[in-house]
Coordinates of C-alpha atoms and ligand atoms in Angstrom, one line a residue:
X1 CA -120.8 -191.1 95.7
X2 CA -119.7 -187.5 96.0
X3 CA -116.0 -186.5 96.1
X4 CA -114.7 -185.2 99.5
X5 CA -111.5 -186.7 100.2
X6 CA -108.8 -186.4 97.6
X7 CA -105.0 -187.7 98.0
X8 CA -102.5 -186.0 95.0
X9 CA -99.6 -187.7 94.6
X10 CA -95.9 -185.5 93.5
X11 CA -95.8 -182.5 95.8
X12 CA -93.9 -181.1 93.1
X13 CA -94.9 -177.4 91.5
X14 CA -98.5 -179.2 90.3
X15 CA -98.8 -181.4 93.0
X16 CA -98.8 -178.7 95.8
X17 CA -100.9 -176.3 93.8
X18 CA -103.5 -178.5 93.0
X19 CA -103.7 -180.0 96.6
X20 CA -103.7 -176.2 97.7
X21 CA -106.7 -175.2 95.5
X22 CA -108.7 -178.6 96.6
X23 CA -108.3 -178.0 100.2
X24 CA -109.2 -174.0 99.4
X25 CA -112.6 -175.3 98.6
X26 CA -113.3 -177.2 101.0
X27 CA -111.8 -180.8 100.5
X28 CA -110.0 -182.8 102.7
X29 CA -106.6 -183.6 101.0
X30 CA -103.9 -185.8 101.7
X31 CA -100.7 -185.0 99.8
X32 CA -98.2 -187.3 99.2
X33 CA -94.9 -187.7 97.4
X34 CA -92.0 -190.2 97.4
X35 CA -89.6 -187.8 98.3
X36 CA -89.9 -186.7 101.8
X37 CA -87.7 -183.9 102.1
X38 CA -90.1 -182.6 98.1
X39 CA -93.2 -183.4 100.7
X40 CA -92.3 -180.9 103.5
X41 CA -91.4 -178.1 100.6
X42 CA -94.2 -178.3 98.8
X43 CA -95.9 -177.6 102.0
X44 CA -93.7 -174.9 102.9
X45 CA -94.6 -173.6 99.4
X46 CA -98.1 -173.9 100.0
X47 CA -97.8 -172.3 103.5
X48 CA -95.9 -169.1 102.1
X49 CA -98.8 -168.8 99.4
X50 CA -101.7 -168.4 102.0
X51 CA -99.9 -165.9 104.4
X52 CA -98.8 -164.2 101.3
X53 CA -102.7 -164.0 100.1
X54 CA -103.4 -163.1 103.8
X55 CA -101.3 -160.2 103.9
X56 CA -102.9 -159.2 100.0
X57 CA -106.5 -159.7 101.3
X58 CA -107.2 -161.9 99.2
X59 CA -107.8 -164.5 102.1
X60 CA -108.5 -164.1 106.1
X61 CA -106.6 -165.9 108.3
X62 CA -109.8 -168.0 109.2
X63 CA -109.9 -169.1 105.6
X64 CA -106.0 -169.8 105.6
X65 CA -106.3 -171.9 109.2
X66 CA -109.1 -173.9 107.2
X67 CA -107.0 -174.8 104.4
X68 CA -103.9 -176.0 106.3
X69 CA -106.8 -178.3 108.6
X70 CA -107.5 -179.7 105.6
X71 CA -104.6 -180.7 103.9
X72 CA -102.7 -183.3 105.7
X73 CA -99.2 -185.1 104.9
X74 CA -99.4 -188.9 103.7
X75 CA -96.0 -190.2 104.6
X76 CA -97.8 -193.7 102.9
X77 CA -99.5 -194.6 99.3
X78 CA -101.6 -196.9 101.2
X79 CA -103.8 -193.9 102.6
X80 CA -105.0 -193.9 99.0
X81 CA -107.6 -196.3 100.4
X82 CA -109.4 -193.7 102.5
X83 CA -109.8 -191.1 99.5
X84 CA -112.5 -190.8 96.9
X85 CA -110.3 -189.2 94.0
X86 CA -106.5 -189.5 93.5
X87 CA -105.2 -187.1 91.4
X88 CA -101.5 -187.6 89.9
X89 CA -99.2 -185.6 89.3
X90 CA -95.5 -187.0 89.5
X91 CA -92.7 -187.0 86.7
X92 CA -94.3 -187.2 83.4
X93 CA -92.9 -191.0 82.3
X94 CA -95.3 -193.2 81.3
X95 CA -93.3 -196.5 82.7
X96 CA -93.4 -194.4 86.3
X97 CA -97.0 -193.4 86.1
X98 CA -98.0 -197.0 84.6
X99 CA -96.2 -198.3 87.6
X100 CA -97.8 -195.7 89.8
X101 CA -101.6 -196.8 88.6
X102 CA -101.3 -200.4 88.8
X103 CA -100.6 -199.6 92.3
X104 CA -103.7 -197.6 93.1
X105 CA -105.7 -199.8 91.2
X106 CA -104.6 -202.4 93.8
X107 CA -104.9 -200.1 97.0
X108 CA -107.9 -198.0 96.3
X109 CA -111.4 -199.1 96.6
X110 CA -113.5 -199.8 94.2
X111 CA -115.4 -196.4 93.7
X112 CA -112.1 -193.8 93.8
X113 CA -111.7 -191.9 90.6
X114 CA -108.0 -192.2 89.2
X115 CA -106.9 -189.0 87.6
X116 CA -103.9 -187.9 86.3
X117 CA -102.4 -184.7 85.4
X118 CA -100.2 -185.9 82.8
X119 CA -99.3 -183.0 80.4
X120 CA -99.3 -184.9 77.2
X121 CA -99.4 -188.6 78.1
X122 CA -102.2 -191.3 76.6
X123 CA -104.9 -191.0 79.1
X124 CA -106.3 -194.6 77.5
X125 CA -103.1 -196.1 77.6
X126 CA -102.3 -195.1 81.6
X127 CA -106.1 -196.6 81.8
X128 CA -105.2 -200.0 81.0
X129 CA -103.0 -201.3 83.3
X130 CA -105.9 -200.8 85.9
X131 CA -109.0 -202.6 86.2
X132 CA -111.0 -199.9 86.0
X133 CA -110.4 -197.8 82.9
X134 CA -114.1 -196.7 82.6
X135 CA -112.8 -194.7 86.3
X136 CA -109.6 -193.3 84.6
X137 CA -109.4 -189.8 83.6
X138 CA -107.0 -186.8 82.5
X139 CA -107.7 -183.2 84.7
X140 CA -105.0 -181.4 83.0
X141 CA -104.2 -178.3 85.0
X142 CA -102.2 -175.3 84.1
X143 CA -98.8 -173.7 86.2
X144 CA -99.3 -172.0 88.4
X145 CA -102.3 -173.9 89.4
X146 CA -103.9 -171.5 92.0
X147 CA -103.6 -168.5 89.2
X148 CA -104.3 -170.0 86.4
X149 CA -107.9 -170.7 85.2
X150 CA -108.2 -173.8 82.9
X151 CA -108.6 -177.9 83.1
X152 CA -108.5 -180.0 80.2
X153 CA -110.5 -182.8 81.2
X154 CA -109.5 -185.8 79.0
X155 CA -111.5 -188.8 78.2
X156 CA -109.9 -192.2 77.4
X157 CA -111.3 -194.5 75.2
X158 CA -113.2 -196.2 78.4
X159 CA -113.9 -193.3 80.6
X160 CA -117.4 -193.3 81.6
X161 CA -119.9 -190.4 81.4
X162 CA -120.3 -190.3 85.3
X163 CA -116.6 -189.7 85.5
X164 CA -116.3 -186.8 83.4
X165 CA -118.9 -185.4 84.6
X166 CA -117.7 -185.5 88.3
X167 CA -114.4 -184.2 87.3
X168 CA -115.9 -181.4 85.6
X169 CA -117.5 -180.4 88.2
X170 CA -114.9 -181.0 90.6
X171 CA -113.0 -178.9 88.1
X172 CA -115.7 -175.9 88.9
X173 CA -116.1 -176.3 92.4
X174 CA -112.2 -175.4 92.6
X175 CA -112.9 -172.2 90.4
X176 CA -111.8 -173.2 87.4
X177 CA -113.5 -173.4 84.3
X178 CA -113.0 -176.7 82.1
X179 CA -113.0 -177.8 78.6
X180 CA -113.2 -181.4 77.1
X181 CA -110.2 -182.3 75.0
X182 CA -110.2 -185.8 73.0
X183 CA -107.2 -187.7 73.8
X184 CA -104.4 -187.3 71.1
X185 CA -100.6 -186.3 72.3
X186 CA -100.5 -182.8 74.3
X187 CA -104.3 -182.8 74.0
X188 CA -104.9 -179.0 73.3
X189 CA -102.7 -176.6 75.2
X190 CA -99.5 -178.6 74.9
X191 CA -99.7 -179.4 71.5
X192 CA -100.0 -175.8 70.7
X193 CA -97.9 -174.6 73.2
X194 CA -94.8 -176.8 73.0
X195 CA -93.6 -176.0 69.3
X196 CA -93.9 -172.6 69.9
X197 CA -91.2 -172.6 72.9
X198 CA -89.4 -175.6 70.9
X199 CA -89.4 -173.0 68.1
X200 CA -87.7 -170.8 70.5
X201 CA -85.0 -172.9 71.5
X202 CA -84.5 -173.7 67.9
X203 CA -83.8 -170.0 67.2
X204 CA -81.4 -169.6 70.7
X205 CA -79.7 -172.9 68.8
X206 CA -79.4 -171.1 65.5
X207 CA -78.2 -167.9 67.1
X208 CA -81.1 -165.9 65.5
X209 CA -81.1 -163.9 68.5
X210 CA -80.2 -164.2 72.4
X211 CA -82.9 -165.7 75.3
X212 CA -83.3 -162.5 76.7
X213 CA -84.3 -160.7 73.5
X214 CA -86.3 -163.9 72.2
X215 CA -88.6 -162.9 75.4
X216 CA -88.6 -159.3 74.5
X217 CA -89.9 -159.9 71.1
X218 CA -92.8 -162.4 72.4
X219 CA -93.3 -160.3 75.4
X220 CA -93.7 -156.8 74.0
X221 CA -94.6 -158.0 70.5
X222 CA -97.3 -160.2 71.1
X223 CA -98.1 -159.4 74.9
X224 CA -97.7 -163.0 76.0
X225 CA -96.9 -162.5 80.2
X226 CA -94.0 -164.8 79.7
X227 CA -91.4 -165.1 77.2
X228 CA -91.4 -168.5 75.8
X229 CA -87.6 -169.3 77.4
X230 CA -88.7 -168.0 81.0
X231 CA -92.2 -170.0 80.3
X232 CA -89.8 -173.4 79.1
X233 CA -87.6 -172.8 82.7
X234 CA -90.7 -172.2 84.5
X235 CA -92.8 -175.0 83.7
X236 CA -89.4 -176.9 83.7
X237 CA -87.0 -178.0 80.4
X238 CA -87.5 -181.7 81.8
X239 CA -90.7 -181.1 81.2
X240 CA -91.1 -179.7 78.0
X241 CA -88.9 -182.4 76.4
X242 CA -90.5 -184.7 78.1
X243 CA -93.5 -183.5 76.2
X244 CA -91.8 -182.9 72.8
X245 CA -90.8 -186.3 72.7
X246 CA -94.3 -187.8 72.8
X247 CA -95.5 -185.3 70.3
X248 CA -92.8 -186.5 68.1
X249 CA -93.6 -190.0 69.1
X250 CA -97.4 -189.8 68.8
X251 CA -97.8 -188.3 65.2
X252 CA -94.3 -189.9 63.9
X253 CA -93.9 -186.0 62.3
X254 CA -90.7 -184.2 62.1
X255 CA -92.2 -180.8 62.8
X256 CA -92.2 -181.7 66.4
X257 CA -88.6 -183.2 66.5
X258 CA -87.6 -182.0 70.4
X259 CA -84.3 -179.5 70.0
X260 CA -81.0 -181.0 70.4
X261 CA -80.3 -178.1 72.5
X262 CA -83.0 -178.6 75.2
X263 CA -82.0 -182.5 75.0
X264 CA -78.2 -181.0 76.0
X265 CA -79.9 -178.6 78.6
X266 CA -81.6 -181.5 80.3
X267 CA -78.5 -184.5 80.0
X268 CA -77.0 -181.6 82.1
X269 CA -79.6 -181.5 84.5
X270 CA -80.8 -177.6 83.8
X271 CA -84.0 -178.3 84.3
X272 CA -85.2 -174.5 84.9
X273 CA -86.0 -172.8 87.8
X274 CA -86.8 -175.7 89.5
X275 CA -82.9 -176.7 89.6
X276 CA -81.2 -173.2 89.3
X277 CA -80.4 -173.0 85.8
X278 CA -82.2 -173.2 82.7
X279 CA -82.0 -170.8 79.8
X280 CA -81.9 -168.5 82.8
X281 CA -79.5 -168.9 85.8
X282 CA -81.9 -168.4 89.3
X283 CA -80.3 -167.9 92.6
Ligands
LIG301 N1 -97.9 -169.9 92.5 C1 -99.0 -169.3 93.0 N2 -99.3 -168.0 92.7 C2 -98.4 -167.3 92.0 C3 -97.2 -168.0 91.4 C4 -97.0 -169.3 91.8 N3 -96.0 -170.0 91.3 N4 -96.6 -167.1 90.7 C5 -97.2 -165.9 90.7 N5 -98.3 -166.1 91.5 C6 -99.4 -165.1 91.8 C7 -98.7 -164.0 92.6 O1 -98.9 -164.3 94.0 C8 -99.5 -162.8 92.2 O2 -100.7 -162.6 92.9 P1 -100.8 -161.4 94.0 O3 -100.2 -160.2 93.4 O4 -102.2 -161.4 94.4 O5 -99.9 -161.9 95.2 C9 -100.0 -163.0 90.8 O6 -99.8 -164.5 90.6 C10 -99.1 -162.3 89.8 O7 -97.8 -162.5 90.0 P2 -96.6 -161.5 89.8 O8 -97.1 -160.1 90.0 O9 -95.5 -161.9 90.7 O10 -96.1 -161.8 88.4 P3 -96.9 -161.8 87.0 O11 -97.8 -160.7 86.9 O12 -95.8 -161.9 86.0 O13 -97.7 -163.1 86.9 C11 -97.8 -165.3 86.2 C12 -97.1 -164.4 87.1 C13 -99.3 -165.5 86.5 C14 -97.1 -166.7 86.3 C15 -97.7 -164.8 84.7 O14 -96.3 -164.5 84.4 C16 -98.2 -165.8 83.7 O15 -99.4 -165.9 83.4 N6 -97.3 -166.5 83.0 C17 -97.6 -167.5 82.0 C18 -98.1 -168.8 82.7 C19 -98.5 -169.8 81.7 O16 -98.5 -169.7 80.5 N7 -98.9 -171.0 82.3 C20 -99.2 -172.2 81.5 C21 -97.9 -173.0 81.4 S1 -98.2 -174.4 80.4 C22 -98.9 -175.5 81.4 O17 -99.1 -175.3 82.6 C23 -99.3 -176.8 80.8 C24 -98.3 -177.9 80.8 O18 -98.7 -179.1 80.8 C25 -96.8 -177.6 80.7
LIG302 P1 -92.0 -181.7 89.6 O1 -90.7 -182.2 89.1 O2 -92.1 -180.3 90.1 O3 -92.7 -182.6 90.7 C1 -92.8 -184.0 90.6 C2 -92.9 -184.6 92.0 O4 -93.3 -186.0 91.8 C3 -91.5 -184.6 92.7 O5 -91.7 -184.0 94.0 C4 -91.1 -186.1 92.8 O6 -90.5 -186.4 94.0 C5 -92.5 -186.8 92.8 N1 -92.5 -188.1 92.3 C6 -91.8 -188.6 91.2 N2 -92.1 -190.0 91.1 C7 -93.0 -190.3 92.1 C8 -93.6 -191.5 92.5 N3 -93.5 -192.6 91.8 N4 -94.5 -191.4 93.6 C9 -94.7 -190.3 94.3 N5 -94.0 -189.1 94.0 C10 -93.2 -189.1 92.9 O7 -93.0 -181.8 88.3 P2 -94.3 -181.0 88.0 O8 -93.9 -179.8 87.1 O9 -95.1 -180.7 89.2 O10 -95.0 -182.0 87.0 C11 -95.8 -183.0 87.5 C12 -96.8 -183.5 86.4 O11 -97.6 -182.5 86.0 C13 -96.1 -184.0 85.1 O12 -96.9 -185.1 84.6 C14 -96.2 -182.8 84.2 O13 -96.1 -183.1 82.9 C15 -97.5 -182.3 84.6 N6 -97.7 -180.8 84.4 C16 -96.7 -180.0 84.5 C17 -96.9 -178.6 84.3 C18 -95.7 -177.6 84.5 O14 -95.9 -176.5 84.0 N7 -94.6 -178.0 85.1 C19 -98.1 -178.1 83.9 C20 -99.2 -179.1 83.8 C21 -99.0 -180.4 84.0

């Protein structure tokens, strides 16, 4: 079986990239989200990204009236049962996702390749409430997905060798390059990642210095593009505590204890830019 229709489920910031990049190279995608009115944006989104790479000539208009004729809206889960590949990418909570892959297991046929883009979450233990954990995977990609080079590609305990190596290569047929990561909590990138911008937080909490200079010292001291408070309100502080609590969950170590100021940012529903207001206010 080779993989040529693929629905993503969350049109979200992930969701719409990766279902832009898949239809990009070729694949016929059905994106779907439980939120209708989150649907049409992340079409929209997708939309203003081709014309914008039109107008850069990056794409032709040929290659951007391709992509859209591939991508199609699924107003239903059940169209699931026409694809070959799900990839998920919805809010990262493992009861929703559980919930989420008991119902594909039920929909989709027998072949289709669950994968998830969970940031952090146990690929094995989001395997096991299907039937078919040897067909479970994690393809991990990075914000923003059509800039942004890497997948992790995370095995659980069950995955089978065919499936990795079909997501791999899926992986490198959309242009990215991959790299297997054994599934422990954050795999690689997060678990490397996430203290540092919890670290920052910690130091905005401690009033070692403000946000804005925080960035400045990351961004012209170490040259990273972002500093690691726009980064935390880019990928979204939902998110990232999200993922600090199941780093402090998984290895039961107080080194990754989530700051008590990004729990107050997110009980107030600053989630980043995503929302308005984060460690950053965005108009
Ligand atoms: N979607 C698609 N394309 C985007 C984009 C987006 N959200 N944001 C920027 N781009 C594109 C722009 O269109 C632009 O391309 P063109 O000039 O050809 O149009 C290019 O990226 C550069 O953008 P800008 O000039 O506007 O801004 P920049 O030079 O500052 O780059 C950036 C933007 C690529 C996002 C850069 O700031 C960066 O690399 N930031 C760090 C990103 C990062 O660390 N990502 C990983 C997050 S962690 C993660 O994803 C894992 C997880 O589980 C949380
Ligand atoms: P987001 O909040 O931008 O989008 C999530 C979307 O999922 C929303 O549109 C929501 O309506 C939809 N949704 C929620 N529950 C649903 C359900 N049961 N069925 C269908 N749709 C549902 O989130 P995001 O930043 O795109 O993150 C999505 C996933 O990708 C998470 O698991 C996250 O950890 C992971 N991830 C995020 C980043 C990042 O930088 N934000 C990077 C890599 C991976």
């Amino acid at each position: 079986m080779t993989i040529k229709r693929v629905m993503v489920i969350g049109a979200g910031q992930m969701g719409a990239g990766i279902a832009q990049v898949a239809a990009q190279a070729g694949f016929e995608v059905l994106l779907h989200d439980a939120n209708g009115t989150a649907l049409d944006e992340g079409i929209q989104r997708i939309e203003k990204l081709l014309t914008r790479a039109v107008q850069k000539t990056r794409i032709t208009d040929e290659e951007k009236a391709s992509t859209l004729n591939n991508l199609k809206r699924a107003k239903k889960l059940e169209d699931a049962r026409t694809c070959d590949l799900v990839i998920e990418a919805i809010v990262e909570n493992m009861d929703v996702k559980s919930k989420l892959f008991r119902e594909l297991d039920e929909i989709t046929p027998a072949h289709t390749i669950l994968a998830t883009n969970t940031s952090s979450l146990p690929i094995t233990e989001i395997a096991a409430v299907t039937n078919r954990p040897e067909q479970v995977i994690g393809m991990h990609f990075m914000n923003p997905v059509p800039v942004m080079k890497l997948v992790e590609v995370i095995r659980g305990i069950q995955t089978n060798d065919e499936t990795y190596e079909k997501i791999s290569q899926m992986a490198e047929e959309l242009g990215k390059t991959s790299v297997e990561v054994a599934d422990f909590p954050g795999f690689a990138a997060n678990r490397i990642l996430m203290p540092m911008i919890n670290e920052a937080i910690y130091a905005v909490y401690e009033g070692v210095a403000s946000p804005e200079d925080i960035d400045t010292v990351m961004k012209l001291g170490m040259n990273h593009p972002m500093g690691p408070l726009q980064l935390a309100d880019f990928i979204g502080l939902d998110t990232c505590l999200y993922i600090m609590e199941v780093l402090y969950d998984g290895f039961a170590d107080s080194k990754y204890r989530p700051c008590p100021l990004l729990r107050k940012y997110v009980k107030a529903g600053w989630h980043g830019k995503k929302s308005g207001r984060g460690f950053y206010v965005y108009s």
